[in-house]
């Protein structure tokens, strides 16, 4: 009898783990591993499905030139919605987007406004006195958060970078100037990740600004290797910087060619080339990039969604690493020439449909 009991105990397997422990394990799995684990047995399937939370994708925003309005496009169901733009923002352009808010200002103006296009709430920022404008701009979180920091950077003065920040409740910008060589920052390659602002210039040099310590540092990281056959102009165009849980990715596009993806390896001080992005789905545009792990059912994982809707098929241009091709196959879109404020990915609130 004792021998039979000991034999039964020795035959216990992973399938016999307590449900609480199974759920704890499944919580730490990426979506692909979660799906594989769900096929092992019934208890594993129940635990895997229990923690498989679906993330809603960001929506794509478009500002038609002919009307004082803006359009939303939901890539998960191809639904479109239109909302009127406040008169005070007529003629304004989007400079950055994060957490469902837009940082906007009019052309050649430094009067910034934070705008929520769902609630139409406005937060006017103090006047920013910049003799020659700015080159990089972004913000860390929604202005409803005490952690919100708005950042502007200019480096017109050789050998110096001027950094200005603003947070909710402040009546003026805080300015600092540091000795640094970070020229050629003509496009707004900024991403906030893991408490830091990462900035990229045309030469693919990376600088980091820590708003809590007010510290600026140009990293000693060689730029990613340019592929053979790509000229200087193409290599400088069509780039997107994406953040995900502390990681920073660089997406490079060249017409109809396969996109290149690099992950910033801070330990090895190198841009690591990725053959795919695993369970991630990236949504990229010039002034806003989003990333998701558990995307809505029916959407492509291990893929990049670009800021263009194909009216003939009513879906976004997408590149699937799993299939090794674009959808549609011929997108005929020059990423580098895209107007900065025409198409912006934005995170909708849970009650977005009620607000529009």
PDB file of N, CA and C in Angstrom, residues 22 37 66 86 140 155 166 173 192 196 201 213 217-218 224 281-282 284 309 319 346 348:
ATOM      1  N   UNK A  22      -0.594  27.933 -11.112  1.00  0.00           N
ATOM      2  CA  UNK A  22      -0.666  27.941 -12.574  1.00  0.00           C
ATOM      3  C   UNK A  22      -0.943  29.348 -13.100  1.00  0.00           C
ATOM      4  N   UNK A  37       0.850  27.023 -24.038  1.00  0.00           N
ATOM      5  CA  UNK A  37       0.573  26.397 -22.743  1.00  0.00           C
ATOM      6  C   UNK A  37      -0.891  26.006 -22.606  1.00  0.00           C
ATOM      7  N   UNK A  66      -9.338  70.448 -45.139  1.00  0.00           N
ATOM      8  CA  UNK A  66     -10.462  71.252 -45.627  1.00  0.00           C
ATOM      9  C   UNK A  66     -11.516  71.551 -44.570  1.00  0.00           C
ATOM     10  N   UNK A  86     -12.029  72.400 -31.461  1.00  0.00           N
ATOM     11  CA  UNK A  86     -12.315  73.722 -30.886  1.00  0.00           C
ATOM     12  C   UNK A  86     -11.758  74.832 -31.769  1.00  0.00           C
ATOM     13  N   UNK A 140       5.777  63.224 -20.816  1.00  0.00           N
ATOM     14  CA  UNK A 140       5.920  61.911 -20.185  1.00  0.00           C
ATOM     15  C   UNK A 140       4.608  61.207 -19.932  1.00  0.00           C
ATOM     16  N   UNK A 155      19.170  72.910 -30.062  1.00  0.00           N
ATOM     17  CA  UNK A 155      20.634  72.885 -30.018  1.00  0.00           C
ATOM     18  C   UNK A 155      21.223  73.705 -31.157  1.00  0.00           C
ATOM     19  N   UNK A 166       8.285  71.717 -18.258  1.00  0.00           N
ATOM     20  CA  UNK A 166       7.130  72.266 -17.564  1.00  0.00           C
ATOM     21  C   UNK A 166       6.321  71.116 -16.986  1.00  0.00           C
ATOM     22  N   UNK A 173       8.342  77.967 -17.549  1.00  0.00           N
ATOM     23  CA  UNK A 173       9.207  76.867 -17.935  1.00  0.00           C
ATOM     24  C   UNK A 173      10.503  76.926 -17.132  1.00  0.00           C
ATOM     25  N   UNK A 192       9.352  58.461 -24.371  1.00  0.00           N
ATOM     26  CA  UNK A 192       9.501  58.414 -22.914  1.00  0.00           C
ATOM     27  C   UNK A 192       9.349  56.974 -22.484  1.00  0.00           C
ATOM     28  N   UNK A 196      12.558  57.948 -18.454  1.00  0.00           N
ATOM     29  CA  UNK A 196      13.556  58.739 -19.159  1.00  0.00           C
ATOM     30  C   UNK A 196      13.052  59.140 -20.540  1.00  0.00           C
ATOM     31  N   UNK A 201      18.909  61.683 -33.037  1.00  0.00           N
ATOM     32  CA  UNK A 201      19.124  62.690 -34.068  1.00  0.00           C
ATOM     33  C   UNK A 201      19.280  62.016 -35.429  1.00  0.00           C
ATOM     34  N   UNK A 213      16.278  63.937 -12.222  1.00  0.00           N
ATOM     35  CA  UNK A 213      17.610  64.411 -11.850  1.00  0.00           C
ATOM     36  C   UNK A 213      18.056  65.605 -12.670  1.00  0.00           C
ATOM     37  N   UNK A 217      22.484  63.236 -21.079  1.00  0.00           N
ATOM     38  CA  UNK A 217      23.653  62.414 -21.370  1.00  0.00           C
ATOM     39  C   UNK A 217      23.547  61.854 -22.783  1.00  0.00           C
ATOM     40  N   UNK A 218      24.565  62.085 -23.595  1.00  0.00           N
ATOM     41  CA  UNK A 218      24.639  61.478 -24.923  1.00  0.00           C
ATOM     42  C   UNK A 218      25.320  60.121 -24.761  1.00  0.00           C
ATOM     43  N   UNK A 224      23.109  52.149 -35.587  1.00  0.00           N
ATOM     44  CA  UNK A 224      22.921  50.871 -36.279  1.00  0.00           C
ATOM     45  C   UNK A 224      23.551  50.910 -37.666  1.00  0.00           C
ATOM     46  N   UNK A 281       2.997  44.054 -30.978  1.00  0.00           N
ATOM     47  CA  UNK A 281       2.434  44.739 -32.133  1.00  0.00           C
ATOM     48  C   UNK A 281       2.761  46.215 -31.959  1.00  0.00           C
ATOM     49  N   UNK A 282       3.390  46.802 -32.973  1.00  0.00           N
ATOM     50  CA  UNK A 282       3.773  48.208 -32.915  1.00  0.00           C
ATOM     51  C   UNK A 282       2.877  49.037 -33.820  1.00  0.00           C
ATOM     52  N   UNK A 284       3.080  52.774 -35.407  1.00  0.00           N
ATOM     53  CA  UNK A 284       4.076  53.833 -35.534  1.00  0.00           C
ATOM     54  C   UNK A 284       3.579  54.984 -36.405  1.00  0.00           C
ATOM     55  N   UNK A 309      -4.425  54.379 -43.979  1.00  0.00           N
ATOM     56  CA  UNK A 309      -5.569  53.503 -44.174  1.00  0.00           C
ATOM     57  C   UNK A 309      -5.800  53.337 -45.674  1.00  0.00           C
ATOM     58  N   UNK A 319       2.935  45.561 -41.749  1.00  0.00           N
ATOM     59  CA  UNK A 319       3.956  44.592 -42.123  1.00  0.00           C
ATOM     60  C   UNK A 319       3.946  43.462 -41.100  1.00  0.00           C
ATOM     61  N   UNK A 346      -3.232  57.329 -31.209  1.00  0.00           N
ATOM     62  CA  UNK A 346      -3.598  57.850 -29.895  1.00  0.00           C
ATOM     63  C   UNK A 346      -4.340  56.788 -29.109  1.00  0.00           C
ATOM     64  N   UNK A 348      -7.172  55.496 -26.898  1.00  0.00           N
ATOM     65  CA  UNK A 348      -8.526  55.917 -26.530  1.00  0.00           C
ATOM     66  C   UNK A 348      -8.859  55.518 -25.096  1.00  0.00           C
TER      67      UNK A 348
END
